[in-house]
Each structure stands twice: as structure tokens, then as C-alpha cells.
XYZ file of C-alpha atoms in Angstrom:
697
model
C 49.878 44.924 25.407
C 47.394 47.199 23.796
C 46.772 50.418 25.692
C 42.957 49.662 25.426
C 41.461 46.212 26.256
C 37.697 44.989 25.975
C 36.156 42.132 27.651
C 32.678 41.325 25.594
C 31.513 39.075 28.113
C 31.396 41.579 30.943
C 31.008 44.543 28.605
C 34.073 46.190 30.219
C 37.047 48.276 28.985
C 40.306 48.617 30.450
C 42.745 51.647 29.621
C 46.366 51.167 30.750
C 48.966 53.738 31.258
C 52.663 52.888 32.150
C 51.831 52.586 35.951
C 48.072 53.072 36.157
C 44.736 51.632 34.847
C 41.176 53.012 34.098
C 38.189 50.728 33.707
C 34.591 51.315 32.706
C 31.669 49.011 31.841
C 28.314 48.935 30.273
C 25.515 48.449 32.806
C 22.407 46.509 31.897
C 20.525 49.611 30.937
C 23.491 50.730 28.470
C 24.799 53.410 30.737
C 28.545 53.648 30.846
C 29.722 53.200 34.375
C 32.927 53.858 36.277
C 34.673 50.983 37.639
C 38.389 51.730 38.618
C 40.901 54.617 38.471
C 44.149 53.913 40.163
C 46.948 51.485 40.265
C 47.579 49.124 37.436
C 45.060 45.978 36.788
C 44.693 43.143 34.564
C 41.302 42.784 32.722
C 40.591 39.710 34.980
C 41.107 41.989 38.009
C 39.093 44.788 36.556
C 35.996 42.468 36.015
C 36.128 41.573 39.835
C 36.231 45.158 40.745
C 33.052 45.945 38.626
C 31.166 43.586 40.747
C 31.438 45.675 43.850
C 28.314 47.294 45.449
C 28.340 51.064 45.739
C 28.100 52.492 49.325
C 25.301 54.536 48.084
C 23.041 51.488 47.167
C 19.597 51.805 48.892
C 16.122 52.124 48.006
C 16.402 55.826 48.037
C 19.434 55.713 45.366
C 18.064 53.568 42.389
C 21.079 54.435 40.558
C 23.916 53.509 43.039
C 26.870 53.334 40.495
C 28.692 56.127 39.115
C 28.159 57.280 35.658
C 30.969 58.139 33.226
C 28.812 61.136 32.039
C 25.805 61.754 34.432
C 22.560 62.718 32.656
C 19.218 63.693 33.932
C 16.902 60.893 33.870
C 15.906 58.039 36.284
C 16.840 58.203 39.904
C 19.998 60.509 39.599
C 20.167 63.306 41.959
C 23.890 64.436 41.507
C 25.245 67.072 39.406
C 24.601 66.227 35.621
C 27.297 66.410 33.010
C 24.876 66.491 30.135
C 21.299 68.398 30.098
C 19.279 68.559 27.101
C 15.654 69.580 26.214
C 13.890 68.282 23.095
C 11.502 70.284 21.026
C 8.348 68.515 22.773
C 9.627 69.753 26.239
C 11.013 66.230 27.162
C 14.224 66.386 29.296
C 16.682 63.537 30.401
C 18.207 60.861 28.341
C 18.019 57.091 28.028
C 20.798 55.672 26.430
C 21.093 52.465 23.868
C 24.716 51.447 23.251
C 25.491 51.618 19.589
C 29.041 50.225 19.556
C 32.565 51.124 20.097
C 35.872 51.358 18.292
C 39.592 51.659 19.346
C 42.340 53.469 17.229
C 45.458 52.784 19.049
C 44.977 54.553 22.404
C 41.843 56.284 21.400
C 38.515 54.560 22.553
C 35.104 55.893 21.215
C 32.015 54.657 22.845
C 28.861 55.603 20.862
C 25.349 55.979 22.624
C 21.956 56.733 20.963
C 19.113 57.990 22.802
C 16.134 55.348 22.768
C 13.571 57.695 21.345
C 15.193 61.051 20.192
C 17.670 61.835 17.550
C 20.486 62.578 20.217
C 23.742 60.803 19.828
C 26.789 60.787 22.123
C 30.311 59.767 21.879
C 32.593 59.332 24.805
C 36.384 59.712 23.888
C 39.092 58.265 25.924
C 42.714 58.610 24.745
C 45.907 57.254 26.518
C 49.535 57.507 25.273
C 52.216 54.895 25.980
C 54.460 57.367 27.710
C 52.002 59.053 29.712
C 49.443 57.993 32.731
C 47.233 61.067 31.760
C 43.895 60.063 30.330
C 42.439 62.537 27.904
C 38.508 62.560 27.759
C 36.092 64.570 25.655
C 32.501 64.192 24.472
C 30.911 64.624 21.157
C 27.117 65.368 21.152
C 24.966 65.132 17.816
C 21.646 66.156 16.687
C 20.493 63.430 14.053
C 17.309 65.031 13.152
C 17.234 66.935 9.918
C 14.419 69.273 10.950
C 14.378 70.170 14.730
C 16.976 71.621 17.029
C 17.811 70.296 20.523
C 18.542 72.645 23.400
C 21.625 71.819 25.261
C 21.777 73.163 28.887
C 24.866 71.508 29.849
C 27.479 69.613 27.996
C 30.558 68.682 30.108
C 33.645 67.011 28.722
C 33.947 64.312 31.377
C 33.103 63.217 34.956
C 35.627 61.593 37.168
C 35.233 59.539 40.535
C 37.553 59.002 43.452
C 37.497 55.434 45.022
C 35.769 55.247 48.433
C 38.040 56.700 51.185
C 37.308 57.576 54.836
C 37.808 61.281 53.843
C 38.407 63.473 51.056
C 40.605 66.713 50.525
C 40.616 69.022 47.515
C 43.674 70.998 46.190
C 42.780 73.992 43.896
C 44.223 77.479 42.767
C 42.538 80.708 43.806
C 43.591 84.426 43.510
C 42.918 87.589 41.731
C 44.856 90.011 39.589
C 48.515 90.381 40.965
C 47.778 87.283 43.259
C 47.235 84.364 40.804
C 47.754 80.568 41.623
C 47.513 80.603 45.354
C 47.355 76.845 46.394
C 44.560 75.975 48.712
C 43.878 72.423 50.449
C 40.568 71.873 52.285
C 38.306 69.085 53.002
C 35.783 68.246 50.690
C 32.294 69.352 51.922
C 29.344 66.904 51.764
C 27.751 69.173 49.128
C 28.297 70.418 45.732
C 31.230 72.566 45.338
C 31.585 74.625 42.254
C 34.760 75.980 40.877
C 34.256 78.338 37.828
C 34.918 81.243 35.736
C 32.146 83.286 34.305
C 34.338 85.899 32.847
C 34.936 84.553 29.253
C 38.671 83.846 30.013
C 40.238 81.132 32.363
C 40.576 83.838 34.973
C 42.877 85.176 37.633
C 40.473 83.857 40.207
C 40.338 80.032 39.631
C 42.234 77.767 37.395
C 40.512 74.633 35.820
C 42.681 72.166 37.708
C 41.974 70.305 40.928
C 43.470 67.306 42.912
C 41.679 65.103 45.308
C 43.333 62.912 47.928
C 42.229 61.244 51.215
C 43.831 64.072 53.388
C 47.165 62.267 54.060
C 49.112 62.850 50.871
C 52.235 64.867 50.985
C 54.651 66.217 48.503
C 56.369 62.750 47.765
C 53.918 60.333 49.198
C 50.168 59.362 48.914
C 47.634 58.838 46.354
C 46.377 61.792 44.203
C 43.712 61.927 41.565
C 44.000 65.303 39.584
C 42.270 66.649 36.410
C 42.887 69.765 34.218
C 40.470 71.153 31.624
C 41.948 72.334 28.346
C 39.844 75.221 27.779
C 40.512 79.184 27.643
C 37.064 80.460 28.105
C 34.420 80.282 30.831
C 34.246 76.972 32.484
C 32.818 74.909 35.497
C 33.836 72.104 37.640
C 31.308 70.698 40.058
C 32.766 68.671 43.026
C 30.251 66.326 44.808
C 30.583 64.468 48.011
C 27.447 62.631 48.958
C 26.506 61.670 52.591
C 27.810 58.206 52.229
C 31.338 59.253 51.130
C 31.272 59.000 47.411
C 33.189 61.944 45.709
C 32.749 62.652 42.086
C 33.394 65.783 39.834
C 32.180 66.904 36.394
C 33.479 69.806 34.275
C 33.415 71.466 30.974
C 33.242 74.696 29.291
C 30.595 77.410 29.830
C 28.862 78.240 33.167
C 25.469 77.989 34.650
C 22.718 79.799 32.986
C 23.912 79.415 29.442
C 21.860 77.585 26.611
C 22.960 76.272 23.362
C 21.011 75.109 20.462
C 22.166 72.144 18.622
C 20.982 72.574 15.221
C 19.673 69.835 12.888
C 22.576 67.686 11.777
C 25.036 69.501 13.962
C 27.591 67.909 16.179
C 29.352 69.766 19.248
C 32.787 68.850 20.306
C 33.904 69.606 24.049
C 37.346 70.407 25.060
C 39.665 67.801 26.549
C 39.184 67.204 30.338
C 42.362 65.265 31.302
C 42.960 63.197 34.408
C 45.843 61.562 36.185
C 46.404 59.249 39.188
C 49.665 58.681 41.020
C 50.629 57.096 44.370
C 53.711 59.413 44.728
C 52.043 62.489 46.105
C 51.543 65.986 44.842
C 55.229 66.243 43.417
C 54.913 63.182 41.450
C 51.600 64.253 40.073
C 53.037 67.618 39.100
C 56.066 65.782 37.459
C 53.730 63.789 35.494
C 51.677 66.653 34.254
C 54.782 68.645 33.325
C 55.888 65.572 31.205
C 52.504 65.227 29.631
C 52.534 69.039 28.734
C 55.993 68.784 27.018
C 55.210 65.640 25.182
C 51.495 66.154 24.263
C 50.411 69.855 24.463
C 53.377 72.099 23.486
C 54.256 72.731 19.852
C 57.994 73.185 20.411
C 58.829 71.557 23.768
C 62.488 70.890 23.007
C 63.322 74.629 22.367
C 64.997 76.613 25.037
C 63.176 80.039 25.689
C 65.315 83.161 25.280
C 66.033 85.805 27.939
C 63.702 88.593 27.002
C 63.559 92.254 27.880
C 59.987 94.072 28.111
C 59.677 97.780 27.782
C 56.519 98.078 29.832
C 57.931 99.286 33.350
C 60.463 101.360 31.753
C 58.345 103.578 29.572
C 54.676 102.749 30.064
C 52.730 104.293 27.074
C 55.506 106.704 26.336
C 57.136 104.677 23.565
C 58.988 105.947 20.453
C 61.709 104.832 18.233
C 64.666 106.764 19.821
C 63.756 105.635 23.414
C 63.020 102.049 22.298
C 66.492 101.790 20.570
C 68.188 103.114 23.507
C 66.657 100.473 25.745
C 67.445 97.852 23.222
C 71.068 98.681 23.375
C 71.220 98.399 27.014
C 69.331 95.088 27.141
C 71.619 93.709 24.482
C 74.551 94.698 26.632
C 73.275 92.561 29.517
C 73.053 89.525 27.425
C 69.241 89.634 26.747
C 68.166 87.716 23.445
C 64.570 88.916 22.795
C 63.486 92.610 22.909
C 59.603 93.096 23.307
C 58.142 96.485 22.934
C 54.955 96.839 24.854
C 51.860 98.890 24.702
C 51.831 102.349 23.171
C 53.206 101.687 19.744
C 50.045 102.031 17.511
C 47.331 104.314 16.626
C 46.709 107.361 19.094
C 47.750 105.283 21.814
C 48.859 107.614 24.796
C 47.002 105.987 27.667
C 44.510 103.061 28.095
C 41.732 105.204 26.952
C 42.381 105.570 23.273
C 43.605 103.810 20.245
C 43.189 100.201 21.139
C 41.988 98.362 17.909
C 44.013 100.730 15.429
C 46.819 98.437 14.825
C 49.072 100.615 12.788
C 52.383 102.256 13.998
C 51.915 105.832 15.503
C 53.305 108.048 12.646
C 54.703 110.637 15.139
C 56.474 108.032 17.372
C 57.498 105.931 14.450
C 57.849 108.157 11.345
C 59.234 105.269 9.400
C 57.133 102.636 10.877
C 58.547 99.690 13.055
C 61.150 98.405 10.608
C 64.016 100.549 11.761
C 63.457 99.558 15.210
C 63.150 95.899 14.358
C 66.261 96.136 12.142
C 68.254 97.714 14.955
C 67.120 95.052 17.519
C 68.401 92.239 15.080
C 71.734 94.133 14.465
C 72.236 94.042 18.203
C 71.795 90.296 18.132
C 68.289 89.998 19.515
C 65.053 88.822 18.256
C 62.117 91.270 17.940
C 58.610 91.128 19.687
C 55.533 93.181 20.218
C 52.623 93.579 22.677
C 49.162 93.142 21.082
C 45.626 93.048 22.517
C 43.699 91.595 19.343
C 40.260 90.906 21.431
C 39.705 94.368 22.752
C 38.878 97.837 21.419
C 38.656 101.324 22.952
C 35.395 103.226 22.219
C 37.703 106.102 21.386
C 39.197 104.283 18.334
C 38.782 104.425 14.598
C 37.755 100.881 14.683
C 34.831 101.140 17.046
C 33.541 104.248 15.252
C 33.577 102.113 12.080
C 32.181 98.831 13.587
C 30.300 99.410 16.967
C 28.304 96.347 16.251
C 31.518 94.175 16.468
C 31.737 94.281 20.134
C 29.848 92.069 22.648
C 26.733 93.960 23.580
C 22.953 93.490 24.199
C 19.991 95.502 23.065
C 18.667 98.124 25.304
C 21.644 97.571 27.583
C 24.742 99.876 28.531
C 28.004 98.704 27.335
C 30.163 98.445 30.406
C 33.762 99.612 29.975
C 36.447 98.065 32.014
C 40.007 99.786 31.606
C 38.190 101.954 29.148
C 37.720 99.011 26.662
C 35.152 96.556 25.345
C 35.366 93.095 24.007
C 35.265 92.348 20.290
C 33.094 89.367 19.551
C 35.374 87.115 17.635
C 32.537 84.468 17.200
C 31.557 86.809 14.265
C 33.203 85.586 11.271
C 33.801 88.947 9.731
C 35.458 90.255 13.071
C 37.678 87.228 13.404
C 38.707 87.546 9.791
C 39.615 91.103 10.066
C 41.590 90.240 13.476
C 43.471 87.440 11.735
C 44.322 89.782 8.529
C 45.838 92.579 10.572
C 47.934 90.259 12.740
C 49.098 88.402 9.696
C 50.112 91.704 7.926
C 51.887 92.805 11.035
C 53.884 89.651 11.731
C 54.687 89.433 7.904
C 55.881 92.964 7.357
C 58.191 93.091 10.409
C 59.235 89.488 10.515
C 57.875 89.463 14.116
C 59.396 86.716 16.263
C 57.353 86.981 19.385
C 53.794 88.309 20.295
C 52.759 88.980 23.793
C 48.958 88.404 23.298
C 47.195 90.062 26.135
C 43.475 90.192 27.001
C 42.951 92.783 29.862
C 39.247 92.480 30.666
C 36.382 89.846 31.246
C 33.126 89.513 29.171
C 30.193 91.826 30.146
C 26.807 92.287 28.124
C 27.834 89.053 26.396
C 25.031 89.181 23.886
C 24.956 88.668 19.986
C 21.974 90.675 18.687
C 20.273 89.037 15.700
C 22.107 85.715 16.227
C 19.764 82.759 16.631
C 21.869 81.123 19.532
C 23.496 84.016 21.019
C 25.063 82.120 23.945
C 27.218 80.384 21.419
C 29.634 83.310 21.676
C 30.811 81.853 24.963
C 32.182 79.086 22.979
C 33.009 80.486 19.668
C 34.945 83.504 20.791
C 37.500 81.006 22.433
C 37.562 78.734 19.319
C 38.127 81.771 17.147
C 41.163 82.740 19.319
C 42.541 79.308 18.986
C 41.922 79.369 15.203
C 43.678 82.787 14.828
C 46.704 81.599 16.765
C 46.862 78.232 14.848
C 46.684 79.998 11.391
C 49.292 82.550 12.451
C 51.755 79.779 13.627
C 51.071 77.848 10.530
C 51.817 80.665 8.159
C 54.802 81.891 10.239
C 56.580 79.028 11.570
C 59.204 81.251 13.267
C 56.508 82.986 15.328
C 56.407 82.394 19.117
C 53.421 83.460 21.401
C 53.015 84.391 25.164
C 49.667 84.096 26.491
C 48.754 87.054 28.757
C 45.604 88.173 30.250
C 46.161 90.990 32.622
C 48.874 88.754 34.055
C 47.993 85.086 34.554
C 44.305 85.404 33.633
C 44.503 82.807 30.747
C 46.663 79.829 31.847
C 45.328 76.507 30.769
C 46.197 73.472 28.561
C 43.967 74.659 25.759
C 45.927 77.843 25.395
C 49.300 76.361 25.774
C 48.620 74.133 22.734
C 49.001 77.246 20.658
C 51.451 79.361 22.749
C 55.015 78.846 24.092
C 54.839 80.435 27.519
C 52.472 82.140 29.918
C 52.903 85.591 31.654
C 52.275 84.296 34.951
C 51.375 87.531 36.781
C 51.680 91.309 36.398
C 53.064 91.106 40.055
C 56.793 90.882 39.848
C 57.543 91.212 43.527
C 59.835 88.270 44.177
C 58.342 87.556 47.594
C 54.893 87.281 46.346
C 56.202 85.432 43.165
C 57.393 82.569 45.326
C 53.874 81.567 46.027
C 52.461 82.442 42.711
C 55.208 80.202 41.094
C 54.595 77.493 43.629
C 50.921 77.316 42.677
C 51.554 77.464 38.994
C 53.956 74.543 39.192
C 51.381 72.201 40.400
C 50.252 71.716 36.733
C 52.547 73.737 34.472
C 56.317 73.205 33.916
C 59.014 75.903 34.375
C 59.709 76.252 30.548
C 56.178 77.943 30.144
C 56.410 80.178 33.188
C 57.252 83.825 32.166
C 59.167 85.427 35.311
C 60.711 88.931 35.163
C 63.237 90.671 37.108
C 62.081 94.398 37.611
C 62.917 97.416 39.811
C 63.144 97.891 43.427
C 60.953 99.193 45.061
C 58.571 97.063 43.412
C 55.859 98.769 41.260
C 52.867 96.717 42.814
C 53.875 96.212 46.403
C 56.562 99.012 46.847
C 58.798 96.349 48.675
C 62.537 96.696 48.301
C 64.636 93.538 47.561
C 68.228 92.945 46.332
C 68.767 92.336 42.708
C 70.279 88.831 43.389
C 67.095 87.890 45.234
C 64.899 88.943 42.339
C 67.040 87.121 39.769
C 67.148 83.875 41.808
C 63.210 83.833 41.917
C 62.853 84.661 38.499
C 65.614 82.067 37.373
C 62.886 79.217 38.388
C 61.089 79.696 34.995
C 61.743 81.677 31.692
C 63.833 84.576 32.646
C 62.947 88.042 31.478
C 63.968 91.662 32.376
C 61.387 94.222 32.867
C 63.068 97.207 34.828
C 64.067 100.686 33.708
C 67.585 99.904 32.756
C 68.335 103.606 32.335
C 67.912 103.974 36.087
C 69.964 100.979 36.978
C 73.408 101.633 38.508
C 76.835 100.489 36.984
C 76.954 97.855 39.763
C 73.508 96.676 39.268
C 74.062 96.387 35.446
C 77.384 94.607 36.011
C 75.633 92.148 38.562
C 72.876 91.544 35.898
C 75.316 90.618 33.287
C 76.761 88.118 35.669
C 73.353 86.547 36.704
C 72.023 86.453 33.242
C 75.083 84.493 32.083
C 74.601 82.230 35.151
C 70.853 81.492 34.041
C 72.090 80.677 30.609
C 74.412 78.026 31.944
C 71.579 76.464 34.052
C 68.679 77.263 31.565
C 68.758 73.706 29.975
C 68.314 72.037 33.452
C 65.532 74.550 34.531
C 63.527 74.588 31.361
C 63.883 70.962 30.338
C 64.712 69.221 33.642
C 62.317 67.494 36.326
C 61.195 69.798 39.035
C 61.238 68.826 42.601
C 59.538 71.292 45.338
C 61.643 71.332 48.436
C 61.054 72.984 51.827
C 63.796 73.558 54.481
C 63.370 74.771 57.905
C 61.640 78.116 58.824
C 60.701 80.177 55.749
C 63.118 78.437 53.323
C 61.750 77.234 50.102
C 63.551 75.837 47.239
C 63.125 74.033 43.825
C 65.549 71.443 42.491
C 65.648 70.714 38.866
C 67.220 67.360 37.660
C 68.254 66.867 33.926
C 70.347 63.777 33.510
C 72.788 63.697 36.252
C 72.938 67.663 36.417
C 71.065 69.439 39.207
C 70.243 72.976 39.791
C 68.962 74.213 43.338
C 67.290 77.724 43.585
C 66.582 78.438 47.238
C 64.758 81.636 48.747
C 64.457 82.798 52.346
C 62.461 85.964 52.522
C 62.717 86.534 56.266
C 64.257 84.609 59.211
C 64.395 85.454 62.946
C 67.737 86.487 64.487
C 69.932 83.671 65.336
C 68.314 81.020 63.190
C 70.805 79.930 60.758
C 69.536 77.970 57.906
C 70.003 74.158 58.090
C 71.377 72.085 55.117
C 68.729 71.357 52.609
C 67.901 67.747 51.847
C 67.959 67.109 48.218
C 66.009 64.359 46.133
C 66.885 62.557 42.880
C 70.531 62.531 43.138
C 72.307 59.201 42.993
C 73.790 58.240 46.483
C 76.740 56.654 44.901
C 77.686 59.661 42.848
C 79.974 62.603 44.084
C 78.773 66.028 42.899
C 80.638 69.223 42.428
C 79.275 72.766 42.805
C 80.303 74.414 39.506
C 80.843 77.675 41.096
C 82.599 76.948 44.415
C 84.371 73.691 43.454
C 83.018 72.102 46.707
C 82.226 68.391 46.374
C 79.328 66.430 47.998
C 78.456 62.729 48.082
C 75.076 62.060 46.794
C 74.263 59.976 49.932
C 75.151 62.957 52.167
C 72.891 65.363 49.986
C 69.996 62.858 50.393
C 70.535 62.282 54.169
C 72.226 65.359 55.548
C 71.511 67.972 53.075
C 73.357 70.580 50.874
C 74.833 73.570 53.114
C 73.585 76.634 51.877
C 75.738 79.834 51.587
C 73.012 82.475 52.200
C 73.600 86.240 52.734
C 72.707 87.442 56.262
C 69.386 89.290 56.629
C 66.219 89.107 54.897
C 65.606 88.301 51.142
C 68.506 85.864 51.125
C 68.900 83.431 48.303
C 71.175 81.035 46.524
C 71.837 79.167 43.185
C 73.631 75.920 43.335
C 74.718 74.194 40.229
C 75.705 70.448 40.690
C 77.437 68.169 38.197
C 78.737 64.705 38.748
C 82.622 64.407 39.365
C 84.664 62.825 36.631
């Protein structure tokens, strides 16, 4: 059956995924209205749903149905998705249906304003192997003389069906505390989730999930959405007094104004949505599958174990020291060596040199080629840290081009971390940025870039530009274009998205990178919660996780090396400690643990994830790949006398007997499901274990 069906008599469209359906219709006034988002339906059943009366219907709510993209105009009083102002001062829109077309799973519905030269295309796209619905909008000015002012242009609006109550799950945080999962009742109000920082931000992530308050990890209906955008964004969740709950989202934030020039079209980023009846765990697994199949460029690759020099050396890097670190890293089994900040220009601290992307001639008298060659001789790939969007005022670049940064006339230029933001919306700045990156990668055959962005936007002006707020869009699009060009011209290049830690993690950046640096906080106790929140949307194969020194640089907490490794093994394993200070016993243990990770890596990075919770403070994650299973369990603290009970697994087959590849112990699948897996945890705090199960025979 085709993924998109149309009933011309009722002017209704039905989009079908493997287990879900989404239905919309044209109202009498040619507005596109929401009908259904949930369990699978036939076209006949969807027509009957469309006849239902909204609980908001009354003489005070002339528009009682839910718009697919709400506009200003008529008796609409909720948050609009599209706000425009025409040259004569008129605001609001009245639509006329102008047709639709279907290309496989891609539905386009075309609407024209009845009087003004504004045209809108609503895009819907479904794939045969996913229940995720991709939605975005194209808005066009068909006047050849007069611009149209755009005050708001969201990608999509979503609606949950009527329920007695509603709860929202979302991610909050800050630097060193990203991806903290919060669940709270949806207020009868407008609740805004946003970043005004120019990047996705540490403080919120453009993902949210709505349920009726009863869903759990493995049961209950969940409606969730994720915006594929790496700049400023806003999602407005609205619950009205009669119980209807909707949300709308897209790029930009309140207060911005864009001018749609004569003949210009503006495409919004994808705002994707997913329904499941299997709880938050099923929602996460469906998102993980979507990311792997439809977002990542190299989903079948296995990410290497990397070493990063930052915590060992800080800014004090040179050829001799980096080669010594590389030798130690290689002896542990590391596969990718990444030199962090301090290798370029006059960079001796965060106050100088950023923007001068040439190797420091004193620290690297022969350039970077000798280091790169030695890293490869040791059997590793070679990577570099870069921060292409930023500049120190104390740099040759800024002295030559002070107009290239974000700034406003007659306003101070606020420095954060002693740096300013380059305006990559400017074609000359963006082209220069691409050129030096292209030269750097080509000259050294660089395998990996850690692309950082360590500060938000301030004084985000563009003096002399006729539409200065466009920089909030064009900067992010320029980052995308530069990354896309680099990857096209250098097919072997892999990129990690970093923004002072997890400040730029979203589906937009993942379409042109391979992994995300989850947080600058590598404390394993804190990382358990950070990684739990991250896993709500993103799969393990994009989650960078390092083992660093004890006491931890951020928290001063002391933890065993084994515990640090077991937490980091839940993602893409990296090492970030000062290896010169590790004892012989620690180095020996690290060799064994890295080898263990390589054995389980295919299951962790490519398997299906199940979040588990045991008794007390025990948490765990189980990865299933075919009939192979990996369990990582962590118990940061426990009261005296409380032994950990067996951990009940999921996704194992009850009729199969499984063997622990380390101990040789065997377990019936039915026992693992019913009674649980006995855990051999060390005594005391910061206990952890790794169990690798394979079928017997």
C-alpha cells in the first residue's frame, strides 16, 4: 500500500508508517487541519475521525479545530506558527488551496494567500522503515517588487489527542550538566522551550515528548518530536483550558524579523515527530533507528577508540610531548590520536591566537606532518581540535578583519572566554573559513576534526546588511555548507560536533558529523545521568565518552578506573587522561578494558538499547545485536548490608540459553527475563560490571 493516500471526496490525506498513521484534511476555508496521529488507521477509519468535534468548540472559539500550521487571522488565539506582515501593514493570512503532489513518501500541500503574493508549501515525508514523520515548510514571496516581513516561520505544529491529563518530558542543563531529563505536568498555559544563544545550547535541547502521565519505560502512548536545527530555536507547548495540547517549533527565537525578498523562498529545517504505544524506551529505540538510517552519513561504521590530549597538556603542546603521548596511547590499543587546543598561532592560553590557523613554528618547527606521520606509524589515525567559528581579539585575523565578527554599531563587543564570534553569514568570512580548513585537512591527510564552538552569540548584528537578523539563520547554514563541502572533498574525514561540551547536539548537526562530544564533564557518576538523557533521542554510536583522571578535573571526585571505563563503554569510548601519570597497574588494566570494549563495541554501537533499572541506585543499559547482548551496570553508592538483586533483562529469547563470555556461566533466557541476571559487583561505592552474553551452541 502506498505510504501516502488521498480521499478527494473528503479532502483528506493519510500517511502511514510501519505501525502508525497520521491524517490531515482540508477544511471548508482551505485551512489544513489535524485529524489523527497515533495507531494505524485505514482511509475509511480516518474519514470518520475527521468528523469529530473538538472539545474547544464554542461561540468563543470560532476556530475549534487544530491547524497543521497555525497562522494569525480569524478567531485563532493560540501560539501561531507563521506570522507575516505585508507592505501595507496587513497581518494574518487567509489560505486558498492550490493543489498537492506526492512523490513516494513525500507529500507537498500548496497554499496561496487569497489576496497577497504569499505562498506556502507544507512538506510531509515518511519512510517505509520508520514511524518518524518529517515535516517542514517552504514560504515564498511571489511579488516581483515588494518584500514581505516574516515575524515567525515554524517548521511544523503538532497535536496530541484529547486525554485527561498531559505530561511533558524534556532536557535541561548547563555547561558540565547537559541532558538532564525532566518530566512535569503540562501547565494550562503556553510553555516555551528555547535557545537564544545561536547554538542548540547546553541548557535545552529541541526534543520533547508528551504523554498522559502514565507512560513508563516500556509501556504507554508517547508523542515525541525533534527539531533538526543547530542554531537558535523555539518550541511553544500550549495546553488550553479544555484540555487540548499542541506545540509548534522552528528556527529563531522571539524578537527576530526576517525580510522575504521579492521572488525569494525560505525553507525551514525538518521538525520530525514520532508516535509509539511502547513507552519511552520504544520511542528512543525508534529515534535511534531513524538517526542511523536517515540522518547519519556513515551509520555502518564502527567508531574508533580515541585519545585526546587536552586533560594531559592543556595549551602546553609541542611535537615532542605529543609524540610521547601518542606512543603511550598506542600501547593501550587506542586507534585515533587527537591533538587538542594549543597547536596553532600564538596560542598559549584562551586569550590569544584563535583564528590564526597555522602550526606554531616554535612548538612545531617542521609543521604538523612529522607528528601526523609518527601517529600513523604507531598504527593510529590522526585528528585535530579546531574552533572555526570563533576568534580572539588578540589575533592576526581580528586585526586584519575586525568587521568579520558579530557586532552592532555603537555597542561594545562582549567577549566570552576572551573571544568573539565570526559572522559566517558573510560569504567572504565563510569562504575564508572553508579555505583554511580545506588546506589543513588536505596538507596533513587529517582523519578527524573535533569541531568546537565555545561561546554563544552576543551583539548579533550585521551592520550594512538590509536584513541583519538573517545571520541567525545564515550562520548555521554556513556551518552546514562548510562541513558538507569538507566531507565531499575529503571522503575519509570524520567530524565530532562539540560546543563547549554538549552545546550543539541535534539532528541537524548529526547529518554532517559522526559523533557528539556529550559533555566536558567526564565524572562517571555525573555522566550516568547525562548519558541517560542523551539516549532519549540519540544512539550510543554518536555519544562520545571519555575515561579521564581521578580525582576528576571538574568535580574532584575519586572513582576506580574500572568504573570510569564501564560508564564510558556505553558510548564511543575515548581516553582523555594524563597517561604519563598513570601507574603501571592502571595502564595494564586500561589495556584489558580497551580490549574488552573492542569485543563488545559492535553490539554497543550498532545494537538496540534498553534502559534498565535495578533496586536502589543500580542503573544499567542492555544492548542487543542479533542474539548477542551486552549489559553495563553501575551502582555509584549503596547502603551497608544491601546487596544488589539480580537485574531483570529484556529482549532475550526465553527458549535460548546464554553464556557469559568472561565467566562461562550459563543462563536460560526465561530466567533472565523473570528472575534476572546475577551481578558480580565489587563491594563499596562506585561498583560496576560488564556482562557479555552469547547463545550457547
